[in-house]
């Protein structure tokens, strides 16, 4: 088609959907539904996200020939369906070719594949390790002629790196850049994405449409928030964050190129709302995509289990949470009341299973071995392990997944018990420091996030937020008996973990050197515990697990 007969309007549907890794048939069904919806609204083309048919990230599934073939077959079948005169599509899929296995897109229209494009810049940092399973595309391929419009299709990292992919596409005649992405959430990530795209708009002079995946995948949460930046560097449209949606955007050709004349302009949540909704979405998708009918957690009367209970009810509904209080002789009356009040406010099932008999039974069985020793942490941990065993028994009996409730501050310094309170399948607050847990608890009491299934009002009693945190494993115990105040601890940990700062730098911020070196030591020696911890939602730029990979056996200490 020549430029003279090329259209002056292009309606692009951006499919911000929630695929499941490995569910090729389910992902294809979502794609068909989205394309049918787009057709009803008069779209010309549907832009799906990175590796949509496979789900992202597929990790080592890509190495399995049967998986690659099934993905390609599904996309080719879908391509044939475009012979109905409806919209074409751009869909991500792994493809095995003579040049290697590529992170690819297929462009289809009029019943056939009209182009393939391969990702040339493979990320290999943080949560990404695509060089492990993919080979880079052999070259930066030119734009695709779609119904007379030359579309450049860089894939995710192609616009983040320094390979000048967008600029090269512009020089090759591209008129619009459509970018499928699998960009996971971390705090304030939307601002980072906008700046990346603005930089590429400046380099290329072209408008860029950024389509991002939605949904939880193990530790990662993809928050959607797809958008476009116009050639003049203004925000052309903005889709919602944390919500599955299809948006029809209308693009018109003028003297200065293509301009978005219609598209959504959704509100973007503030930081606390975004963090809470990321935890909620991550928990919901982990439970549902792995086929658990419901969840169970230990509700202690403390803030960590309370916010996890709120997240569970918001994510799954009150009928899918069983909260269990497991008191012992050190459990205060306040904690008993707070746990019951929290469960009542959330509307979930609440059971009380005392642990006097199992703990005393363990103590009696171990008495000959422990004779002549002083009581201490070992006896305290027996309480935690009795609770963990009870929760796992409930899980085994009823098929409920145990929700783990330890925050990042505790996991950093090993303030958790293996095979006790660390038992469980998923931890929605694993990447939240203690002070962030307090902040989100206050936020949730004042707000009900969109898509939440829980009630409004105070769901976390103020008495839980206001009291001094305690594991209640001995008389009059508080966390600050063995740890610095949480504002101090969290700042030191953020310096050590997120920012990789040296001890001297942290001391210069006003912290005592002895405290900093002690926390650094605790951080290192707790690595073996973290390796055995349940997965949890990534919220910060560097979470434990995918992002931060320190050795367990490690004698390094920063002493200046």
Coordinates of C-alpha atoms in Angstrom, one line a residue:
X1 CA 0.0 0.0 0.0
X2 CA 1.4 3.4 -0.9
X3 CA 1.6 6.4 1.3
X4 CA -1.2 8.0 -0.8
X5 CA -3.6 5.2 0.2
X6 CA -2.3 4.7 3.7
X7 CA -4.9 5.4 6.4
X8 CA -5.0 8.7 8.3
X9 CA -6.5 7.0 11.4
X10 CA -5.3 3.9 13.2
X11 CA -7.3 2.5 16.1
X12 CA -4.9 0.5 18.4
X13 CA -6.3 -1.7 21.2
X14 CA -3.8 -2.1 24.1
X15 CA -4.5 -5.4 25.8
X16 CA -3.4 -5.1 29.4
X17 CA -4.2 -8.6 30.5
X18 CA -3.2 -11.1 33.2
X19 CA -1.7 -14.2 31.6
X20 CA -0.6 -17.3 33.5
X21 CA 2.8 -18.8 32.8
X22 CA 2.5 -22.0 31.0
X23 CA -1.3 -21.8 30.5
X24 CA -1.1 -21.5 26.7
X25 CA -4.8 -22.4 26.1
X26 CA -6.0 -20.1 28.8
X27 CA -3.8 -17.2 27.5
X28 CA -5.1 -17.8 24.0
X29 CA -8.7 -17.7 25.3
X30 CA -7.9 -14.3 26.9
X31 CA -6.4 -13.1 23.6
X32 CA -9.5 -14.2 21.6
X33 CA -11.8 -12.5 24.0
X34 CA -9.7 -9.3 23.9
X35 CA -9.6 -9.4 20.1
X36 CA -13.4 -9.9 19.9
X37 CA -13.9 -6.9 22.2
X38 CA -11.5 -4.8 20.2
X39 CA -13.3 -5.8 17.0
X40 CA -16.6 -4.7 18.4
X41 CA -15.0 -1.3 19.2
X42 CA -13.6 -0.9 15.7
X43 CA -9.9 -1.5 16.4
X44 CA -7.5 -2.1 13.6
X45 CA -4.8 -3.9 15.6
X46 CA -4.4 -5.4 19.1
X47 CA -1.1 -4.9 21.0
X48 CA -0.5 -7.7 23.5
X49 CA 2.3 -7.7 26.0
X50 CA 5.7 -9.4 26.0
X51 CA 5.7 -13.2 25.6
X52 CA 1.9 -13.1 26.3
X53 CA 1.1 -16.5 25.0
X54 CA 3.7 -18.1 27.3
X55 CA 3.2 -15.8 30.2
X56 CA 6.1 -13.7 31.5
X57 CA 8.7 -14.7 32.7
X58 CA 8.6 -18.3 31.5
X59 CA 12.2 -18.9 32.8
X60 CA 13.5 -22.3 31.9
X61 CA 10.3 -23.4 30.3
X62 CA 11.7 -21.8 27.3
X63 CA 14.4 -24.5 27.1
X64 CA 11.7 -27.1 26.6
X65 CA 11.0 -27.8 22.9
X66 CA 7.5 -28.9 23.5
X67 CA 6.7 -25.7 25.3
X68 CA 8.1 -23.5 22.5
X69 CA 6.3 -25.5 19.8
X70 CA 3.0 -25.2 21.7
X71 CA 3.3 -21.5 22.1
X72 CA 4.1 -21.0 18.4
X73 CA 1.3 -23.3 17.3
X74 CA -1.2 -21.3 19.4
X75 CA -0.1 -18.0 17.9
X76 CA -0.2 -19.4 14.3
X77 CA -3.7 -20.7 15.0
X78 CA -4.7 -17.3 16.3
X79 CA -3.2 -15.7 13.2
X80 CA -5.4 -17.7 10.9
X81 CA -8.4 -16.2 12.7
X82 CA -7.6 -12.7 11.5
X83 CA -9.0 -13.8 8.1
X84 CA -12.4 -12.7 9.5
X85 CA -11.7 -9.1 8.5
X86 CA -11.3 -8.0 12.2
X87 CA -8.2 -6.5 13.8
X88 CA -4.7 -7.8 13.3
X89 CA -2.5 -8.3 16.3
X90 CA 1.1 -8.2 17.8
X91 CA 1.7 -11.0 20.2
X92 CA 4.8 -12.0 22.1
X93 CA 6.0 -15.6 22.0
X94 CA 9.3 -17.6 22.2
X95 CA 10.4 -18.7 18.8
X96 CA 13.2 -21.2 17.9
X97 CA 14.9 -20.2 14.6
X98 CA 18.2 -20.9 12.9
X99 CA 19.7 -17.8 14.7
X100 CA 18.7 -19.2 18.1
X101 CA 15.8 -19.1 20.5
X102 CA 14.4 -15.6 20.6
X103 CA 12.1 -13.5 22.7
X104 CA 9.8 -12.6 19.8
X105 CA 6.6 -11.1 18.5
X106 CA 4.5 -12.3 15.7
X107 CA 2.5 -9.7 13.7
X108 CA -0.6 -11.1 12.0
X109 CA -3.3 -9.8 9.7
X110 CA -5.7 -11.0 7.0
X111 CA -5.3 -14.6 8.2
X112 CA -1.5 -14.9 8.0
X113 CA 1.7 -13.9 9.7
X114 CA 3.1 -10.8 8.1
X115 CA 6.2 -10.3 10.3
X116 CA 8.3 -11.6 13.1
X117 CA 10.5 -9.5 15.3
X118 CA 13.1 -10.5 17.8
X119 CA 14.3 -8.8 21.0
X120 CA 17.9 -7.6 20.6
X121 CA 18.7 -6.3 24.1
X122 CA 18.3 -9.1 26.6
X123 CA 18.2 -8.0 30.3
X124 CA 20.5 -9.8 32.7
X125 CA 20.3 -7.9 36.0
X126 CA 18.0 -7.8 39.1
X127 CA 15.0 -10.1 38.5
X128 CA 15.9 -10.6 34.8
X129 CA 18.2 -13.4 33.4
X130 CA 17.0 -13.7 29.8
X131 CA 20.5 -14.4 28.5
X132 CA 20.1 -17.8 30.3
X133 CA 17.3 -18.9 28.0
X134 CA 17.3 -16.6 24.9
X135 CA 19.6 -15.5 22.2
X136 CA 19.5 -11.9 21.1
X137 CA 18.0 -11.1 17.7
X138 CA 20.7 -11.0 15.0
X139 CA 19.9 -7.5 14.0
X140 CA 17.6 -4.5 14.6
X141 CA 14.9 -5.3 12.0
X142 CA 13.1 -2.5 10.3
X143 CA 9.5 -1.4 10.8
X144 CA 6.5 -3.6 9.8
X145 CA 4.1 -2.4 7.2
X146 CA 0.7 -2.8 8.8
X147 CA -2.2 -1.7 6.5
X148 CA 0.1 1.1 5.1
X149 CA 1.4 2.3 8.5
X150 CA 5.1 1.5 9.3
X151 CA 5.2 0.3 12.9
X152 CA 8.4 -0.1 14.8
X153 CA 8.2 -2.9 17.4
X154 CA 11.0 -2.9 20.0
X155 CA 10.5 -5.3 22.8
X156 CA 10.7 -4.1 26.4
X157 CA 14.5 -3.9 27.2
X158 CA 15.1 -2.7 23.6
X159 CA 14.0 0.7 24.8
X160 CA 15.7 0.6 28.2
X161 CA 19.2 -0.2 27.0
X162 CA 21.8 1.7 25.0
X163 CA 21.5 -0.1 21.6
X164 CA 19.7 2.9 19.9
X165 CA 16.9 0.5 18.8
X166 CA 14.2 3.3 18.7
X167 CA 16.5 5.7 16.8
X168 CA 17.4 3.0 14.3
X169 CA 13.7 2.2 13.7
X170 CA 13.0 5.9 13.1
X171 CA 15.8 6.1 10.6
X172 CA 14.4 3.0 8.9
X173 CA 11.1 4.8 8.3
X174 CA 9.0 3.8 11.3
X175 CA 6.0 6.2 12.0
X176 CA 4.9 4.8 15.4
X177 CA 6.6 2.6 18.0
X178 CA 4.6 -0.1 19.7
X179 CA 6.4 -1.7 22.6
X180 CA 5.2 -4.9 24.3
X181 CA 6.6 -5.1 27.9
X182 CA 6.9 -7.4 30.9
X183 CA 7.9 -4.7 33.4
X184 CA 7.5 -5.8 37.1
X185 CA 6.4 -3.4 39.8
X186 CA 8.6 -1.7 42.4
X187 CA 7.9 1.5 44.3
X188 CA 7.7 4.5 41.9
X189 CA 8.4 2.4 38.8
X190 CA 5.8 4.3 36.8
X191 CA 7.9 7.4 36.9
X192 CA 11.0 5.5 35.8
X193 CA 9.1 4.0 32.8
X194 CA 7.8 7.4 31.8
X195 CA 11.3 8.9 31.9
X196 CA 12.7 5.9 29.8
X197 CA 10.1 6.4 27.2
X198 CA 10.5 10.2 27.1
X199 CA 14.2 9.7 26.5
X200 CA 13.4 7.4 23.5
X201 CA 10.9 9.8 22.1
X202 CA 13.5 12.5 22.2
X203 CA 16.0 10.2 20.4
X204 CA 13.6 8.9 17.8
X205 CA 11.1 11.8 17.4
X206 CA 8.3 9.3 17.3
X207 CA 5.3 8.6 19.6
X208 CA 5.7 5.4 21.7
X209 CA 3.0 3.1 23.0
X210 CA 4.1 1.1 26.1
X211 CA 1.9 -1.9 26.7
X212 CA 2.6 -3.6 30.1
X213 CA 1.6 -7.0 31.5
X214 CA -0.7 -7.3 34.5
X215 CA -0.7 -9.8 37.3
X216 CA 1.3 -11.8 39.8
X217 CA 3.9 -14.4 38.9
X218 CA 5.6 -15.9 41.9
X219 CA 7.5 -13.1 43.5
X220 CA 6.9 -10.5 40.7
X221 CA 3.8 -8.3 40.3
X222 CA 3.2 -6.7 36.9
X223 CA 1.1 -3.6 37.5
X224 CA 0.0 -2.7 34.0
X225 CA -0.3 1.1 33.9
X226 CA 0.3 1.0 30.1
X227 CA 0.6 4.4 28.5
X228 CA 1.9 6.4 25.5
X229 CA 4.1 9.4 25.2
X230 CA 3.4 11.7 22.2
X231 CA 6.1 13.0 19.9
X232 CA 5.9 16.3 21.8
X233 CA 6.8 14.4 25.0
X234 CA 3.4 14.8 26.5
X235 CA 1.4 11.9 28.1
X236 CA -0.9 10.8 25.3
X237 CA -2.9 8.2 27.3
X238 CA -2.6 6.4 30.7
X239 CA -4.2 3.1 31.5
X240 CA -5.1 2.0 35.0
X241 CA -2.6 0.4 37.4
X242 CA -3.3 -3.1 38.9
X243 CA -6.4 -3.6 36.7
X244 CA -7.0 -5.9 33.8
X245 CA -8.4 -3.9 30.9
X246 CA -8.5 -3.3 27.2
X247 CA -8.1 0.3 26.0
X248 CA -9.0 1.5 22.5
X249 CA -6.7 4.4 21.4
X250 CA -7.3 6.4 18.3
X251 CA -4.3 7.8 16.4
X252 CA -4.5 10.4 13.6
X253 CA -1.9 11.2 11.0
X254 CA -1.2 14.9 10.7
X255 CA 1.5 17.2 9.3
X256 CA 3.7 16.5 12.3
X257 CA 3.1 12.7 12.3
X258 CA 0.8 10.6 14.4
X259 CA -1.1 12.0 17.3
X260 CA -3.3 10.3 19.8
X261 CA -6.8 11.8 19.5
X262 CA -8.6 9.5 21.9
X263 CA -7.5 7.3 24.8
X264 CA -8.0 6.8 28.6
X265 CA -6.4 9.0 31.2
X266 CA -6.6 7.0 34.4
X267 CA -5.7 8.0 37.9
X268 CA -2.4 6.6 39.2
X269 CA -2.4 5.5 42.9
X270 CA -0.1 7.2 45.4
X271 CA 2.8 5.2 46.9
X272 CA 1.0 3.6 49.8
X273 CA -2.0 2.6 47.8
X274 CA 0.2 1.2 45.0
X275 CA 2.3 -0.9 47.5
X276 CA -0.9 -2.3 49.2
X277 CA -2.5 -3.2 45.9
X278 CA 0.7 -4.8 44.7
X279 CA 0.8 -7.0 47.8
X280 CA -2.9 -7.8 47.3
X281 CA -2.6 -8.7 43.6
X282 CA 0.5 -10.8 44.2
X283 CA -1.3 -12.8 46.9
X284 CA -4.5 -13.2 44.9
X285 CA -2.8 -14.4 41.8
X286 CA -0.4 -16.8 43.7
X287 CA -3.3 -18.4 45.5
X288 CA -5.6 -18.6 42.5
X289 CA -3.1 -19.5 39.8
X290 CA -1.8 -22.3 41.9
X291 CA -5.2 -23.7 42.6
X292 CA -5.6 -23.2 46.4
X293 CA -9.2 -22.9 47.5
X294 CA -8.4 -20.8 50.6
X295 CA -5.7 -19.8 53.0
X296 CA -4.9 -20.0 56.7
X297 CA -2.7 -17.9 58.9
X298 CA -1.7 -17.5 62.5
X299 CA -3.4 -14.3 63.9
X300 CA -1.3 -13.3 66.9
X301 CA -2.7 -9.9 67.8
X302 CA 0.4 -8.3 66.2
X303 CA 0.5 -5.9 63.3
X304 CA 2.2 -8.2 60.8
X305 CA -0.4 -11.0 61.0
X306 CA -3.2 -8.4 61.1
X307 CA -2.2 -6.7 57.8
X308 CA -1.7 -10.1 56.2
X309 CA -5.2 -11.0 57.3
X310 CA -6.5 -7.8 55.8
X311 CA -4.6 -8.5 52.6
X312 CA -6.0 -12.0 52.4
X313 CA -9.6 -10.9 52.9
X314 CA -9.1 -8.0 50.4
X315 CA -7.5 -10.4 47.8
X316 CA -9.7 -13.5 48.3
X317 CA -12.8 -12.6 50.3
X318 CA -13.6 -13.3 54.0
X319 CA -14.9 -16.8 53.3
X320 CA -11.4 -17.9 52.0
X321 CA -9.4 -17.0 55.1
X322 CA -9.2 -19.0 58.3
X323 CA -7.4 -17.1 61.1
X324 CA -6.0 -19.1 64.0
X325 CA -5.0 -17.7 67.4
X326 CA -2.6 -20.1 69.1
X327 CA -2.1 -18.8 72.7
X328 CA 0.5 -19.9 75.2
X329 CA 1.2 -18.7 78.7
X330 CA 3.0 -15.6 77.4
X331 CA 0.1 -14.5 75.2
X332 CA -1.3 -11.3 76.7
X333 CA -5.0 -10.7 77.2
X334 CA -4.6 -7.7 74.9
X335 CA -3.3 -9.9 72.1
X336 CA -6.2 -12.3 72.5
X337 CA -8.7 -9.4 72.3
X338 CA -6.9 -7.7 69.4
X339 CA -6.8 -10.9 67.3
X340 CA -10.5 -11.5 67.9
X341 CA -11.4 -7.9 67.1
X342 CA -9.3 -8.0 63.9
X343 CA -11.0 -11.2 62.7
X344 CA -14.4 -9.9 63.6
X345 CA -13.7 -6.6 61.7
X346 CA -12.6 -8.6 58.6
X347 CA -15.5 -11.1 58.9
X348 CA -13.2 -14.1 58.5
X349 CA -13.4 -17.5 60.3
X350 CA -11.5 -17.3 63.7
X351 CA -10.3 -20.4 65.6
X352 CA -8.4 -20.7 68.9
X353 CA -6.0 -23.6 69.2
X354 CA -4.0 -23.3 72.5
X355 CA -0.4 -24.7 72.3
X356 CA 0.1 -25.5 76.0
X357 CA 0.0 -29.3 75.5
X358 CA 2.3 -29.6 72.4
X359 CA 4.9 -27.2 73.8
X360 CA 4.8 -28.9 77.2
X361 CA 5.0 -32.3 75.4
X362 CA 8.1 -31.2 73.5
X363 CA 9.7 -29.8 76.7
X364 CA 9.0 -33.0 78.5
X365 CA 10.4 -35.2 75.7
X366 CA 13.6 -33.0 75.6
X367 CA 14.1 -32.7 79.4
X368 CA 16.6 -35.5 79.7
X369 CA 18.7 -34.0 76.8
X370 CA 18.5 -30.4 78.2
X371 CA 19.1 -31.2 81.8
X372 CA 21.6 -28.8 83.4
X373 CA 21.0 -26.1 80.8
X374 CA 19.3 -22.7 81.1
X375 CA 16.1 -21.9 79.3
X376 CA 16.4 -19.5 76.5
X377 CA 15.8 -19.1 72.7
X378 CA 15.5 -22.9 72.2
X379 CA 12.5 -23.0 74.5
X380 CA 11.0 -19.9 72.9
X381 CA 11.4 -21.4 69.4
X382 CA 9.5 -24.5 70.5
X383 CA 6.4 -22.2 70.8
X384 CA 6.9 -20.9 67.3
X385 CA 7.5 -24.4 65.9
X386 CA 4.4 -25.8 67.6
X387 CA 2.4 -23.0 66.0
X388 CA 4.0 -23.7 62.6
X389 CA 3.2 -27.4 62.9
X390 CA -0.5 -26.6 63.8
X391 CA -0.8 -24.4 60.7
X392 CA 0.8 -26.9 58.4
X393 CA -1.5 -29.6 59.8
X394 CA -4.6 -27.5 59.0
X395 CA -3.1 -26.9 55.6
X396 CA -2.6 -30.6 55.0
X397 CA -6.1 -31.5 56.3
X398 CA -8.1 -28.9 54.4
X399 CA -5.9 -28.0 51.5
X400 CA -5.5 -24.4 52.7
X401 CA -2.3 -22.5 51.8
X402 CA -0.5 -21.1 54.9
X403 CA 0.2 -17.4 54.6
X404 CA 3.5 -16.4 56.1
X405 CA 3.6 -13.1 57.9
X406 CA 7.2 -12.0 58.5
X407 CA 8.2 -8.5 57.4
X408 CA 11.5 -7.5 55.6
X409 CA 13.0 -6.1 58.8
X410 CA 12.7 -9.4 60.6
X411 CA 13.8 -11.5 57.6
X412 CA 16.8 -9.2 57.2
X413 CA 18.2 -9.9 60.7
X414 CA 16.9 -13.4 61.1
X415 CA 14.2 -12.5 63.6
X416 CA 12.2 -15.5 62.5
X417 CA 12.1 -19.2 63.3
X418 CA 12.8 -21.8 60.7
X419 CA 10.0 -24.5 60.6
X420 CA 8.0 -22.2 62.9
X421 CA 6.6 -18.8 62.0
X422 CA 8.5 -19.1 58.6
X423 CA 6.3 -22.0 57.6
X424 CA 4.0 -21.3 54.7
X425 CA 3.5 -21.0 51.0
X426 CA 3.5 -17.2 50.3
X427 CA 4.3 -14.0 52.2
X428 CA 2.6 -10.9 51.0
X429 CA 4.7 -8.5 53.2
X430 CA 8.1 -10.2 52.7
X431 CA 9.5 -7.1 51.0
X432 CA 7.9 -4.5 53.4
X433 CA 10.0 -3.1 56.2
X434 CA 8.4 -2.8 59.6
X435 CA 7.7 0.9 59.4
X436 CA 6.1 0.4 56.0
X437 CA 3.8 -2.2 57.5
X438 CA 2.7 0.4 60.0
X439 CA 2.1 3.0 57.3
X440 CA 0.1 0.6 55.1
X441 CA -2.0 -0.5 58.1
X442 CA -3.0 3.0 58.8
X443 CA -3.7 3.6 55.1
X444 CA -5.9 0.5 54.9
X445 CA -8.0 1.6 57.8
X446 CA -8.7 4.8 56.0
X447 CA -9.2 3.4 52.5
X448 CA -10.7 0.4 50.6
X449 CA -8.6 -0.2 47.5
X450 CA -10.3 -0.8 44.1
X451 CA -11.0 -4.5 43.5
X452 CA -10.7 -5.3 47.3
X453 CA -13.2 -7.8 48.6
X454 CA -12.8 -6.7 52.3
X455 CA -14.9 -4.3 54.3
X456 CA -14.5 -0.6 54.9
X457 CA -13.6 1.0 58.2
X458 CA -11.0 0.0 60.8
X459 CA -10.1 -3.5 59.9
X460 CA -6.8 -3.4 61.9
X461 CA -7.6 -2.3 65.4
X462 CA -5.8 0.9 66.5
X463 CA -4.6 -1.0 69.6
X464 CA -2.6 -3.3 67.4
X465 CA -1.0 -0.3 65.6
X466 CA -0.3 1.6 68.8
X467 CA 1.2 -1.2 71.0
X468 CA 4.9 -2.1 71.2
X469 CA 5.6 -5.1 68.9
X470 CA 6.4 -8.3 70.6
X471 CA 6.8 -12.0 69.7
X472 CA 5.4 -12.9 73.1
X473 CA 7.7 -15.8 73.6
X474 CA 8.7 -14.9 77.1
X475 CA 7.4 -12.6 79.9
X476 CA 7.3 -8.9 79.1
X477 CA 9.2 -9.4 75.8
X478 CA 9.3 -6.6 73.2
X479 CA 11.2 -6.6 69.8
X480 CA 13.4 -3.8 71.1
X481 CA 14.9 -6.0 73.7
X482 CA 17.1 -7.4 71.0
X483 CA 16.8 -5.0 68.1
X484 CA 17.2 -1.2 67.6
X485 CA 14.0 0.8 67.3
X486 CA 12.5 0.0 63.9
X487 CA 13.0 3.5 62.4
X488 CA 16.7 3.1 63.1
X489 CA 16.8 -0.6 62.0
X490 CA 14.9 0.0 58.8
X491 CA 17.1 2.9 57.7
X492 CA 20.3 0.9 58.3
X493 CA 18.8 -2.1 56.4
X494 CA 17.7 0.0 53.5
X495 CA 21.3 1.4 53.3
X496 CA 22.8 -2.1 53.4
X497 CA 20.3 -3.9 51.2
X498 CA 18.8 -1.5 48.7
X499 CA 21.8 0.9 48.4
X500 CA 24.8 -1.4 49.2
X501 CA 26.3 1.3 51.3
X502 CA 29.4 0.8 53.3
X503 CA 29.5 1.0 57.1
X504 CA 31.3 4.3 57.1
X505 CA 28.6 5.9 54.9
X506 CA 25.9 4.6 57.1
X507 CA 27.6 5.9 60.3
X508 CA 27.9 9.3 58.6
X509 CA 24.1 9.3 58.5
X510 CA 24.1 9.5 62.3
X511 CA 24.0 5.8 63.3
X512 CA 26.2 4.3 65.9
X513 CA 29.0 2.2 64.4
X514 CA 28.5 -0.7 66.8
X515 CA 24.8 -0.9 65.8
X516 CA 25.6 -0.8 62.1
X517 CA 28.2 -3.5 62.3
X518 CA 26.0 -5.7 64.4
X519 CA 23.1 -5.3 61.9
X520 CA 25.4 -6.0 59.0
X521 CA 26.6 -9.2 60.8
X522 CA 23.0 -10.3 61.5
X523 CA 22.1 -9.6 57.9
X524 CA 24.8 -11.9 56.6
X525 CA 24.3 -14.8 59.0
X526 CA 20.6 -14.9 58.3
X527 CA 21.1 -15.7 54.6
X528 CA 20.6 -19.4 55.2
X529 CA 17.1 -18.7 56.7
X530 CA 16.1 -16.5 53.7
X531 CA 17.0 -19.3 51.3
X532 CA 14.4 -21.4 53.0
X533 CA 11.7 -18.7 53.2
X534 CA 8.5 -18.7 51.3
X535 CA 8.3 -16.5 48.2
X536 CA 6.7 -13.1 48.6
X537 CA 5.8 -10.0 46.7
X538 CA 8.6 -7.8 45.4
X539 CA 7.9 -4.1 46.4
X540 CA 11.3 -2.5 46.7
X541 CA 13.9 -2.2 44.0
X542 CA 16.0 -5.0 45.6
X543 CA 14.1 -7.9 47.2
X544 CA 15.4 -11.0 48.9
X545 CA 15.5 -13.8 46.3
X546 CA 15.5 -12.7 42.7
X547 CA 17.4 -9.4 43.2
X548 CA 19.8 -10.0 46.0
X549 CA 21.9 -13.1 45.7
X550 CA 24.4 -13.3 48.5
X551 CA 26.4 -16.4 49.5
X552 CA 25.3 -18.3 52.6
X553 CA 28.9 -19.1 53.5
X554 CA 30.4 -15.6 53.7
X555 CA 33.1 -14.3 56.1
X556 CA 33.3 -10.8 54.6
X557 CA 32.5 -7.9 57.0
X558 CA 32.9 -4.2 56.2
X559 CA 35.3 -2.8 58.8
X560 CA 36.6 0.2 56.8

